[in-house]
CSV table of C-alpha atoms and ligand atoms in Angstrom, one decimal:
chain,number,residue,atom,x,y,z
A,1477,MET,CA,-16.2,-43.4,8.2
A,1478,THR,CA,-17.8,-40.3,9.8
A,1479,THR,CA,-19.8,-38.0,7.6
A,1480,ILE,CA,-19.3,-34.2,7.6
A,1481,ARG,CA,-22.5,-32.2,7.0
A,1482,VAL,CA,-21.7,-29.2,4.8
A,1483,ALA,CA,-23.7,-26.0,3.9
A,1484,VAL,CA,-22.6,-23.8,0.9
A,1485,CYS,CA,-23.2,-20.1,0.8
A,1486,GLY,CA,-23.3,-18.5,-2.6
A,1487,ALA,CA,-24.5,-21.9,-4.0
A,1488,SER,CA,-25.9,-20.3,-7.2
A,1489,GLY,CA,-22.6,-18.6,-8.1
A,1490,ASN,CA,-19.7,-20.0,-10.1
A,1491,MET,CA,-17.6,-21.2,-7.2
A,1492,GLY,CA,-20.6,-22.2,-5.2
A,1493,ARG,CA,-21.9,-24.5,-7.9
A,1494,GLU,CA,-18.5,-26.1,-8.4
A,1495,ALA,CA,-18.2,-26.6,-4.6
A,1496,VAL,CA,-21.6,-28.3,-4.6
A,1497,LYS,CA,-20.5,-30.7,-7.3
A,1498,ALA,CA,-17.2,-31.4,-5.5
A,1499,ILE,CA,-18.9,-32.1,-2.1
A,1500,ARG,CA,-21.4,-34.4,-3.9
A,1501,GLY,CA,-18.5,-36.4,-5.3
A,1502,GLN,CA,-17.2,-37.3,-1.8
A,1503,ASP,CA,-18.4,-40.3,0.2
A,1504,ASN,CA,-17.6,-38.7,3.6
A,1505,LEU,CA,-19.3,-35.3,2.8
A,1506,GLN,CA,-23.0,-34.6,2.8
A,1507,LEU,CA,-24.5,-31.4,1.3
A,1508,VAL,CA,-27.2,-30.4,3.8
A,1509,GLY,CA,-27.8,-26.7,3.2
A,1510,ALA,CA,-27.4,-24.0,0.6
A,1511,LEU,CA,-27.8,-20.2,0.6
A,1512,ASP,CA,-27.9,-17.5,-2.0
A,1513,ILE,CA,-29.7,-14.2,-2.6
A,1514,LYS,CA,-31.1,-15.6,-5.8
A,1515,ASP,CA,-32.8,-18.9,-6.7
A,1516,SER,CA,-34.5,-19.1,-3.3
A,1517,GLY,CA,-36.5,-22.3,-3.0
A,1518,LYS,CA,-34.8,-24.0,-6.0
A,1519,ASP,CA,-33.2,-27.4,-5.6
A,1520,VAL,CA,-29.4,-27.1,-5.8
A,1521,GLY,CA,-29.3,-30.3,-7.9
A,1522,LEU,CA,-31.1,-28.5,-10.7
A,1523,LEU,CA,-28.5,-25.6,-10.6
A,1524,ILE,CA,-25.7,-28.0,-11.3
A,1525,GLY,CA,-27.5,-29.8,-14.1
A,1526,ASN,CA,-28.3,-32.8,-11.9
A,1527,ARG,CA,-31.5,-34.5,-10.6
A,1528,PRO,CA,-33.0,-32.8,-7.5
A,1529,LEU,CA,-30.9,-33.4,-4.4
A,1530,GLY,CA,-33.5,-32.5,-1.8
A,1531,VAL,CA,-31.6,-29.4,-0.7
A,1532,GLU,CA,-33.3,-26.1,-1.5
A,1533,ILE,CA,-31.6,-22.7,-1.7
A,1534,SER,CA,-32.4,-20.7,1.4
A,1535,SER,CA,-32.3,-16.9,1.7
A,1536,GLU,CA,-31.6,-16.7,5.4
A,1537,LEU,CA,-28.4,-18.1,6.9
A,1538,GLU,CA,-29.1,-18.7,10.6
A,1539,PRO,CA,-32.3,-20.8,10.1
A,1540,MET,CA,-30.6,-22.7,7.3
A,1541,LEU,CA,-27.6,-23.6,9.5
A,1542,CYS,CA,-29.7,-24.6,12.5
A,1543,THR,CA,-32.3,-26.7,10.6
A,1544,SER,CA,-29.7,-28.4,8.4
A,1545,GLY,CA,-27.4,-29.4,11.3
A,1546,ALA,CA,-24.4,-28.2,9.2
A,1547,GLU,CA,-21.0,-29.0,10.7
A,1548,VAL,CA,-19.1,-26.8,8.2
A,1549,MET,CA,-20.1,-23.7,6.3
A,1550,VAL,CA,-18.4,-23.0,3.0
A,1551,ASP,CA,-18.6,-19.4,1.7
A,1552,PHE,CA,-18.2,-18.2,-1.8
A,1553,THR,CA,-20.3,-15.0,-1.8
A,1554,ALA,CA,-19.2,-11.4,-1.9
A,1555,PRO,CA,-17.0,-9.1,0.3
A,1556,ALA,CA,-20.1,-7.2,1.5
A,1557,ALA,CA,-21.8,-10.4,2.8
A,1558,VAL,CA,-19.0,-12.6,4.1
A,1559,MET,CA,-18.3,-11.0,7.5
A,1560,GLU,CA,-21.9,-11.4,8.6
A,1561,HIS,CA,-21.9,-15.0,7.4
A,1562,ILE,CA,-18.7,-15.8,9.3
A,1563,PHE,CA,-20.1,-14.3,12.5
A,1564,THR,CA,-23.4,-16.2,12.2
A,1565,ALA,CA,-21.6,-19.5,11.6
A,1566,LEU,CA,-19.2,-19.0,14.5
A,1567,LYS,CA,-22.0,-17.9,16.8
A,1568,ASN,CA,-23.7,-21.2,16.0
A,1569,LYS,CA,-20.4,-23.1,16.4
A,1570,VAL,CA,-20.3,-24.1,12.7
A,1571,PRO,CA,-16.7,-23.6,11.5
A,1572,PRO,CA,-16.6,-21.5,8.3
A,1573,VAL,CA,-14.4,-22.4,5.4
A,1574,VAL,CA,-14.2,-19.1,3.4
A,1575,GLY,CA,-13.0,-18.6,-0.1
A,1576,THR,CA,-14.6,-15.2,-0.6
A,1577,THR,CA,-11.9,-12.6,-1.1
A,1578,GLY,CA,-11.7,-8.9,-0.2
A,1579,LEU,CA,-11.2,-9.4,3.6
A,1580,THR,CA,-9.0,-6.7,5.1
A,1581,GLU,CA,-6.5,-7.0,8.0
A,1582,PRO,CA,-9.0,-5.5,10.5
A,1583,ASP,CA,-11.6,-8.1,9.2
A,1584,LEU,CA,-9.1,-10.9,9.9
A,1585,GLU,CA,-8.4,-9.5,13.4
A,1586,GLN,CA,-12.2,-9.4,14.1
A,1587,ILE,CA,-12.6,-13.0,12.9
A,1588,ALA,CA,-9.7,-14.2,15.1
A,1589,ALA,CA,-11.5,-12.5,18.1
A,1590,TRP,CA,-14.8,-14.3,17.2
A,1591,VAL,CA,-12.9,-17.6,16.8
A,1592,ASP,CA,-11.6,-17.2,20.4
A,1593,LYS,CA,-15.0,-16.0,21.8
A,1594,PHE,CA,-17.0,-18.9,20.3
A,1595,GLU,CA,-14.2,-21.5,20.6
A,1596,THR,CA,-14.8,-22.6,17.0
A,1597,GLY,CA,-12.2,-22.8,14.3
A,1598,ALA,CA,-12.2,-21.0,10.9
A,1599,ILE,CA,-10.3,-21.4,7.6
A,1600,ILE,CA,-9.9,-18.4,5.3
A,1601,ALA,CA,-8.2,-19.1,2.1
A,1602,PRO,CA,-7.8,-16.4,-0.6
A,1603,ASN,CA,-6.8,-19.2,-3.0
A,1604,PHE,CA,-7.6,-22.9,-2.6
A,1605,ALA,CA,-5.6,-23.9,-5.7
A,1606,LEU,CA,-2.6,-25.9,-4.5
A,1607,GLY,CA,-0.5,-24.7,-7.4
A,1608,ALA,CA,-1.2,-21.1,-6.3
A,1609,VAL,CA,-0.2,-21.9,-2.8
A,1610,LEU,CA,3.1,-23.3,-4.1
A,1611,MET,CA,3.5,-20.1,-6.2
A,1612,MET,CA,3.2,-18.1,-3.1
A,1613,LYS,CA,5.6,-20.3,-1.2
A,1614,PHE,CA,8.2,-20.2,-4.0
A,1615,SER,CA,7.9,-16.4,-4.1
A,1616,ARG,CA,8.6,-16.2,-0.5
A,1617,ILE,CA,11.8,-18.3,-1.0
A,1618,ALA,CA,12.8,-16.1,-4.0
A,1619,ALA,CA,12.3,-13.0,-1.9
A,1620,ARG,CA,15.4,-14.0,0.1
A,1621,TYR,CA,17.6,-13.6,-3.0
A,1622,PHE,CA,15.9,-10.8,-5.0
A,1623,ASP,CA,15.2,-7.4,-3.5
A,1624,GLN,CA,12.8,-6.2,-6.2
A,1625,VAL,CA,9.5,-7.7,-7.2
A,1626,GLU,CA,6.2,-6.8,-8.9
A,1627,ILE,CA,3.0,-8.8,-9.0
A,1628,ILE,CA,0.6,-9.0,-11.9
A,1629,GLU,CA,-2.7,-10.7,-11.2
A,1630,LEU,CA,-5.3,-11.4,-14.0
A,1631,HIS,CA,-8.9,-12.4,-13.5
A,1632,HIS,CA,-12.2,-12.6,-15.3
A,1633,GLU,CA,-14.1,-9.4,-15.8
A,1634,HIS,CA,-16.7,-10.1,-13.1
A,1635,LYS,CA,-14.3,-10.0,-10.2
A,1636,ILE,CA,-15.4,-7.2,-7.9
A,1637,ASP,CA,-12.3,-6.7,-5.6
A,1638,ALA,CA,-8.9,-5.6,-6.7
A,1639,PRO,CA,-6.2,-6.5,-6.2
A,1640,SER,CA,-7.0,-10.1,-5.6
A,1641,GLY,CA,-6.7,-11.7,-2.2
A,1642,THR,CA,-4.0,-13.9,-3.6
A,1643,ALA,CA,-1.9,-10.9,-4.7
A,1644,ILE,CA,-2.2,-9.3,-1.3
A,1645,LYS,CA,-1.3,-12.5,0.5
A,1646,THR,CA,1.7,-13.0,-1.8
A,1647,ALA,CA,2.9,-9.4,-1.1
A,1648,GLN,CA,2.4,-10.0,2.6
A,1649,MET,CA,4.5,-13.2,2.5
A,1650,ILE,CA,7.3,-11.5,0.4
A,1651,ASP,CA,7.3,-8.5,2.8
A,1652,ALA,CA,7.4,-10.8,5.8
A,1653,GLU,CA,10.4,-12.6,4.3
A,1654,GLN,CA,12.2,-9.3,3.6
A,1655,LYS,CA,11.3,-7.6,6.8
A,1656,GLU,CA,14.7,-8.2,8.5
A,1657,ASP,CA,16.4,-6.6,5.6
A,1658,ALA,CA,13.7,-3.9,5.0
A,1659,ALA,CA,15.9,-0.8,5.4
A,1660,ARG,CA,18.6,-2.2,3.0
A,1661,ILE,CA,16.0,-3.3,0.4
A,1662,ARG,CA,14.2,0.1,0.5
A,1663,ARG,CA,17.6,1.8,-0.1
A,1664,ALA,CA,18.3,-0.6,-3.0
A,1665,ARG,CA,15.0,0.1,-4.6
A,1666,GLU,CA,15.3,3.8,-4.2
A,1667,SER,CA,18.9,4.0,-5.5
A,1668,SER,CA,18.2,1.9,-8.6
A,1669,ARG,CA,15.3,4.0,-9.8
A,1670,PRO,CA,14.8,7.6,-10.9
A,1671,GLU,CA,11.9,9.5,-9.4
A,1672,GLU,CA,8.8,8.2,-11.3
A,1673,ILE,CA,6.2,10.3,-13.0
A,1674,GLU,CA,2.8,8.5,-13.5
A,1675,LYS,CA,1.5,10.1,-16.7
A,1676,ILE,CA,-1.8,8.2,-16.2
A,1677,SER,CA,-2.7,7.8,-12.5
A,1678,GLY,CA,-2.4,4.1,-11.4
A,1679,ALA,CA,-0.1,3.2,-14.3
A,1680,ARG,CA,2.4,1.7,-11.8
A,1681,GLY,CA,-0.3,-0.2,-10.1
A,1682,GLY,CA,-1.3,-0.4,-6.4
A,1683,ARG,CA,1.3,-0.8,-3.7
A,1684,TYR,CA,1.6,-3.0,-0.6
A,1685,GLU,CA,4.6,-1.9,1.4
A,1686,ASN,CA,6.3,-0.7,-1.9
A,1687,ILE,CA,5.5,-3.9,-3.8
A,1688,HIS,CA,3.7,-2.9,-6.9
A,1689,ILE,CA,0.6,-4.9,-7.8
A,1690,HIS,CA,-1.1,-4.7,-11.2
A,1691,SER,CA,-4.7,-6.0,-11.7
A,1692,VAL,CA,-6.0,-7.1,-15.1
A,1693,ARG,CA,-9.7,-7.9,-15.7
A,1694,LEU,CA,-10.7,-9.5,-18.9
A,1695,PRO,CA,-13.2,-12.0,-20.3
A,1696,GLY,CA,-11.5,-15.4,-21.0
A,1697,MET,CA,-9.5,-15.3,-17.8
A,1698,VAL,CA,-10.2,-17.4,-14.7
A,1699,ALA,CA,-7.5,-16.7,-12.1
A,1700,HIS,CA,-3.8,-16.1,-12.9
A,1701,GLN,CA,-0.8,-14.5,-11.2
A,1702,GLU,CA,2.8,-13.9,-12.2
A,1703,VAL,CA,5.3,-12.8,-9.6
A,1704,ILE,CA,8.3,-11.2,-11.3
A,1705,PHE,CA,11.6,-10.8,-9.4
A,1706,GLY,CA,14.3,-8.5,-11.0
A,1707,GLY,CA,18.0,-8.6,-10.2
A,1708,ASN,CA,21.2,-7.5,-12.0
A,1709,GLY,CA,21.0,-8.9,-15.5
A,1710,GLN,CA,18.3,-11.5,-14.6
A,1711,THR,CA,14.6,-11.9,-13.9
A,1712,LEU,CA,12.7,-14.7,-12.3
A,1713,SER,CA,9.0,-15.2,-13.1
A,1714,ILE,CA,6.8,-17.5,-11.0
A,1715,ARG,CA,3.4,-18.0,-12.6
A,1716,HIS,CA,0.3,-19.9,-11.8
A,1717,ASP,CA,-2.8,-20.3,-13.9
A,1718,SER,CA,-6.2,-21.6,-12.9
A,1719,MET,CA,-7.8,-22.4,-16.2
A,1720,ASP,CA,-10.9,-24.0,-14.6
A,1721,ARG,CA,-12.7,-23.6,-11.3
A,1722,ARG,CA,-12.1,-27.3,-10.6
A,1723,SER,CA,-8.5,-26.3,-9.7
A,1724,PHE,CA,-9.8,-24.9,-6.4
A,1725,MET,CA,-11.6,-28.1,-5.3
A,1726,PRO,CA,-8.9,-30.4,-3.9
A,1727,GLY,CA,-7.8,-27.6,-1.6
A,1728,LEU,CA,-11.4,-26.8,-0.6
A,1729,LEU,CA,-12.1,-30.4,0.2
A,1730,MET,CA,-9.0,-30.6,2.3
A,1731,ALA,CA,-10.1,-27.5,4.3
A,1732,ILE,CA,-13.6,-28.9,4.8
A,1733,ASN,CA,-12.2,-32.2,6.2
A,1734,ARG,CA,-9.9,-30.3,8.6
A,1735,ALA,CA,-12.4,-27.6,9.8
A,1736,PRO,CA,-14.5,-29.6,12.3
A,1737,ARG,CA,-11.4,-30.4,14.4
A,1738,LEU,CA,-10.0,-26.9,14.4
A,1739,LYS,CA,-10.1,-24.5,17.3
A,1740,LYS,CA,-8.2,-21.6,15.8
A,1741,LEU,CA,-8.1,-19.3,12.7
A,1742,ILE,CA,-6.1,-20.5,9.8
A,1743,TYR,CA,-5.5,-17.9,7.1
A,1744,GLY,CA,-4.0,-19.3,3.9
A,1745,MET,CA,-3.8,-22.9,2.7
A,1746,GLU,CA,0.0,-22.8,3.2
A,1747,ASN,CA,-0.8,-22.9,7.0
A,1748,LEU,CA,-2.9,-26.0,6.6
A,1749,ILE,CA,-0.6,-28.0,4.4
A,1750,ASP,CA,2.7,-29.4,5.5
A,1751,PHE,CA,4.9,-28.8,2.4
B,1458,NAP,P1,-20.3,-15.3,-8.2
B,1458,NAP,O1,-20.4,-16.2,-9.4
B,1458,NAP,O2,-20.7,-13.9,-8.3
B,1458,NAP,O3,-21.0,-16.0,-7.0
B,1458,NAP,C1,-21.3,-15.4,-5.8
B,1458,NAP,C2,-22.7,-15.8,-5.4
B,1458,NAP,O4,-23.0,-15.3,-4.1
B,1458,NAP,C3,-23.7,-15.2,-6.3
B,1458,NAP,O5,-24.8,-16.1,-6.6
B,1458,NAP,C4,-24.3,-14.0,-5.5
B,1458,NAP,O6,-25.5,-13.6,-5.9
B,1458,NAP,C5,-24.2,-14.6,-4.1
B,1458,NAP,N1,-24.3,-13.7,-3.1
B,1458,NAP,C6,-23.9,-12.4,-3.1
B,1458,NAP,N2,-24.2,-11.8,-1.9
B,1458,NAP,C7,-24.8,-12.7,-1.2
B,1458,NAP,C8,-25.4,-12.7,0.1
B,1458,NAP,N3,-25.4,-11.6,0.9
B,1458,NAP,N4,-26.0,-13.8,0.6
B,1458,NAP,C9,-26.1,-14.9,-0.2
B,1458,NAP,N5,-25.6,-15.0,-1.4
B,1458,NAP,C10,-24.9,-13.9,-1.9
B,1458,NAP,O7,-18.7,-15.2,-7.7
B,1458,NAP,P2,-17.7,-16.4,-7.8
B,1458,NAP,O8,-16.9,-16.3,-9.0
B,1458,NAP,O9,-18.3,-17.7,-7.4
B,1458,NAP,O10,-16.7,-15.9,-6.6
B,1458,NAP,C11,-17.2,-15.8,-5.2
B,1458,NAP,C12,-16.1,-15.4,-4.3
B,1458,NAP,O11,-15.1,-16.4,-4.3
B,1458,NAP,C13,-15.4,-14.1,-4.8
B,1458,NAP,O12,-15.0,-13.3,-3.7
B,1458,NAP,C14,-14.1,-14.6,-5.5
B,1458,NAP,O13,-13.1,-13.7,-5.5
B,1458,NAP,C15,-13.8,-15.8,-4.6
B,1458,NAP,N6,-13.0,-16.8,-5.2
B,1458,NAP,C16,-12.1,-17.5,-4.3
B,1458,NAP,C17,-11.3,-18.5,-4.7
B,1458,NAP,C18,-10.5,-19.2,-3.7
B,1458,NAP,O14,-9.7,-20.2,-4.1
B,1458,NAP,N7,-10.5,-18.8,-2.5
B,1458,NAP,C19,-11.4,-18.9,-6.1
B,1458,NAP,C20,-12.2,-18.2,-7.0
B,1458,NAP,C21,-13.0,-17.2,-6.5
B,1458,NAP,P3,-25.6,-12.4,-7.0
B,1458,NAP,O15,-25.0,-12.9,-8.3
B,1458,NAP,O16,-27.1,-12.1,-7.1
B,1458,NAP,O17,-24.8,-11.2,-6.5
């Protein structure tokens, strides 16, 4: 059995700590490096309530990647940091597995260009929960039969970006499915509704290609999404709830195992899994 050496960025954060625990639980994965802007010099084992693991939190990515001999870099940091991390990893031929959300379409184009330039693969997944991936896939199927849809995403109050990467990805998938029929669907949407007046700005949510997305931020939430399709006399709701951050780990581990052999950019777990 070959061992994959893994470094985790954002190792002090909620997802980073969960990723460290999950990696530690796998015989074929070895945690070799960790990065965060806080806790520099602390042993990651102590951060997850374990004995010291001999891996200290670094504050600089490139030296950490080079000295640790990491073969995969996992990133759960913040939108402002992630592009630089991806560039540094690819430049050092370490495939990044990125869960950090908030990446834009131009960001993804830039990453694809770096992947080609450095001939190193990358996996970007707005949602590693396999149930969420199925929710997106089922939504895409439903979009063939229902013209009108709105998305409600609900997350914990500390989430920085809105709407969530999962909501944007879902809207993109629905839009792609409806593209061929776009003109007819636009006409159907417009003819079935009066001209709207938003008495409070934003009341109807944000829009991706006319798909309304509503973002809720509340304590008690982890990551949840409901996709509601409406038709004549019927609605169809497709909902996924991540009640615990452990829900993201099977997908993350799958991505880590695939990353070393990749030579291209994979965006979205649905493109990694053969459903
Ligand atoms: P979090 O608890 O705030 O953790 C992020 C960690 O990264 C924090 O320790 C933060 O430090 C650190 N950090 C921020 N900027 C950094 C930098 N420049 N260099 C090094 N470390 C840096 O957030 P989280 O809940 O773990 O979420 C992290 C990301 O994962 C978010 O984008 C979230 O949306 C995403 N997420 C993805 C999935 C998925 O399945 N793909 C699931 C859940 C969450 P400070 O606290 O000091 O800022």
